[in-house]
């Protein structure tokens, strides 16, 4: 049995309500979106136009005038400095963070090119100290809680809670 939540340095909410349960019951966790829809790929940076493939059809999620996106961008800039100081790419930092959690079995990656795959596989041996990362985005915090896709529909619609 496995759980498949989204999880990244920018979306850490599952640390409070999902990972403790999966660890207690010995369930696997296959984390998706470890690069936070491209925010942690190294491509999205302050002062640059955001031109990722998703930004074309999900404009609201990349609009810097949205406070949650501004918070993500500020965190990305801090994380980029941490990655540089550690000699890591943003991808290595992001994937290394997700897979270092003892409750995470594996991270689901979605490379579209061989170059993407090589950059993501380079993270396999990344070992991180979380002290610095925890200061940037606190454990259990989602910087963009409205973007969570793992809220069960029954929590959103009371009619779905009982037959």
Coordinates of C-alpha atoms in Angstrom, one line a residue, residues 1-159:
X1 CA 0.0 0.0 0.0
X2 CA 1.2 3.4 -0.9
X3 CA 0.2 7.1 -0.6
X4 CA 1.0 9.5 -3.5
X5 CA 0.9 13.1 -2.2
X6 CA 2.6 16.1 -3.7
X7 CA 5.7 17.1 -1.7
X8 CA 8.5 19.6 -2.2
X9 CA 10.5 22.1 -0.3
X10 CA 7.8 24.7 -1.1
X11 CA 4.8 22.4 -0.2
X12 CA 5.6 20.7 3.1
X13 CA 2.2 20.3 4.6
X14 CA 2.2 16.5 4.4
X15 CA 4.9 16.4 7.0
X16 CA 2.2 17.2 9.6
X17 CA -0.7 15.0 8.6
X18 CA 0.4 12.4 6.0
X19 CA 4.0 11.3 6.6
X20 CA 3.5 10.5 10.3
X21 CA 0.6 8.2 9.5
X22 CA 2.3 6.5 6.6
X23 CA 5.4 5.9 8.8
X24 CA 3.3 4.6 11.7
X25 CA 1.5 2.1 9.5
X26 CA 4.5 1.2 7.3
X27 CA 3.1 2.5 4.1
X28 CA 5.1 3.6 1.1
X29 CA 5.1 7.2 -0.1
X30 CA 5.6 8.1 -3.8
X31 CA 6.0 11.8 -3.7
X32 CA 5.0 13.7 -6.9
X33 CA 5.9 17.2 -7.9
X34 CA 9.2 17.4 -6.1
X35 CA 10.2 20.3 -8.3
X36 CA 7.0 22.1 -7.4
X37 CA 5.8 22.5 -11.0
X38 CA 9.1 23.8 -12.1
X39 CA 9.6 26.4 -9.4
X40 CA 12.6 24.4 -8.1
X41 CA 14.1 23.5 -11.5
X42 CA 16.5 26.5 -11.5
X43 CA 14.7 28.1 -14.4
X44 CA 12.4 30.3 -12.4
X45 CA 14.3 33.1 -10.8
X46 CA 13.8 36.7 -9.8
X47 CA 14.1 39.2 -12.7
X48 CA 13.5 36.5 -15.4
X49 CA 10.5 36.0 -17.4
X50 CA 8.7 32.8 -16.5
X51 CA 8.4 30.8 -19.7
X52 CA 8.0 27.2 -18.5
X53 CA 5.5 25.0 -20.4
X54 CA 3.1 25.1 -17.5
X55 CA 3.2 28.9 -17.1
X56 CA 1.5 29.2 -20.5
X57 CA -1.7 27.3 -19.5
X58 CA -1.6 27.8 -15.7
X59 CA -0.9 31.5 -15.6
X60 CA -2.3 32.1 -12.1
X61 CA 0.2 29.7 -10.6
X62 CA 3.2 31.7 -11.9
X63 CA 1.8 35.3 -11.6
X64 CA 4.2 37.1 -9.3
X65 CA 1.5 39.5 -8.3
X66 CA -0.2 36.6 -6.4
X67 CA 1.2 36.6 -2.8
X68 CA 1.7 32.9 -2.7
X69 CA 3.8 33.0 -5.9
X70 CA 5.8 35.9 -4.5
X71 CA 6.5 33.8 -1.4
X72 CA 7.6 30.9 -3.6
X73 CA 9.9 33.1 -5.6
X74 CA 11.5 34.6 -2.5
X75 CA 12.1 31.0 -1.1
X76 CA 13.5 30.0 -4.5
X77 CA 16.1 32.8 -4.4
X78 CA 17.2 31.7 -0.9
X79 CA 17.3 28.1 -1.9
X80 CA 19.4 29.0 -5.0
X81 CA 22.0 30.5 -2.7
X82 CA 22.0 27.4 -0.5
X83 CA 22.4 25.2 -3.6
X84 CA 25.3 27.3 -4.9
X85 CA 27.1 27.2 -1.6
X86 CA 26.7 23.4 -1.4
X87 CA 27.8 22.9 -5.1
X88 CA 24.4 21.5 -6.1
X89 CA 21.9 22.3 -8.8
X90 CA 18.4 23.4 -7.7
X91 CA 17.2 20.1 -9.1
X92 CA 19.6 18.1 -6.9
X93 CA 18.7 20.2 -3.9
X94 CA 14.9 19.8 -4.5
X95 CA 15.0 16.0 -5.2
X96 CA 17.6 15.4 -2.4
X97 CA 15.3 17.2 0.0
X98 CA 12.2 15.1 -0.8
X99 CA 14.0 11.7 -0.9
X100 CA 15.9 12.4 2.3
X101 CA 12.7 12.3 4.4
X102 CA 12.6 8.9 6.1
X103 CA 8.9 8.6 5.3
X104 CA 9.4 9.0 1.6
X105 CA 9.9 5.8 -0.4
X106 CA 10.6 7.5 -3.8
X107 CA 10.0 10.7 -5.7
X108 CA 8.2 10.6 -9.0
X109 CA 10.0 12.6 -11.6
X110 CA 8.7 13.6 -15.0
X111 CA 11.6 14.4 -17.4
X112 CA 10.6 15.3 -20.9
X113 CA 14.1 15.1 -22.4
X114 CA 17.2 13.0 -21.9
X115 CA 18.9 16.2 -20.5
X116 CA 16.1 16.5 -17.9
X117 CA 16.5 12.9 -16.9
X118 CA 20.3 13.2 -16.5
X119 CA 19.9 16.3 -14.3
X120 CA 17.4 14.6 -12.1
X121 CA 19.3 11.3 -11.8
X122 CA 22.3 13.4 -10.5
X123 CA 20.3 14.0 -7.4
X124 CA 20.2 10.3 -6.4
X125 CA 23.3 10.6 -4.1
X126 CA 22.5 14.0 -2.7
X127 CA 22.7 14.2 1.1
X128 CA 21.4 17.3 2.8
X129 CA 21.3 18.9 6.2
X130 CA 17.8 20.2 6.6
X131 CA 18.7 23.0 9.2
X132 CA 19.2 25.6 6.5
X133 CA 16.3 24.5 4.4
X134 CA 13.9 24.5 7.5
X135 CA 14.8 28.1 8.0
X136 CA 13.6 29.0 4.5
X137 CA 10.4 27.0 4.5
X138 CA 9.4 25.7 7.9
X139 CA 8.5 22.1 8.4
X140 CA 4.8 21.4 7.7
X141 CA 4.2 24.6 5.8
X142 CA 2.7 24.9 2.3
X143 CA 3.7 28.2 0.7
X144 CA 0.8 27.9 -1.7
X145 CA -1.9 25.9 0.1
X146 CA -4.5 26.7 -2.6
X147 CA -2.5 24.6 -5.0
X148 CA -2.7 21.4 -3.1
X149 CA -4.2 18.6 -5.1
X150 CA -4.3 16.0 -2.4
X151 CA -7.3 17.2 -0.4
X152 CA -9.9 14.5 -0.5
X153 CA -13.1 15.6 -2.2
X154 CA -15.1 14.5 0.8
X155 CA -13.4 17.3 2.8
X156 CA -14.5 19.9 0.3
X157 CA -18.1 18.6 -0.3
X158 CA -20.0 17.4 2.8
X159 CA -22.4 15.5 0.5

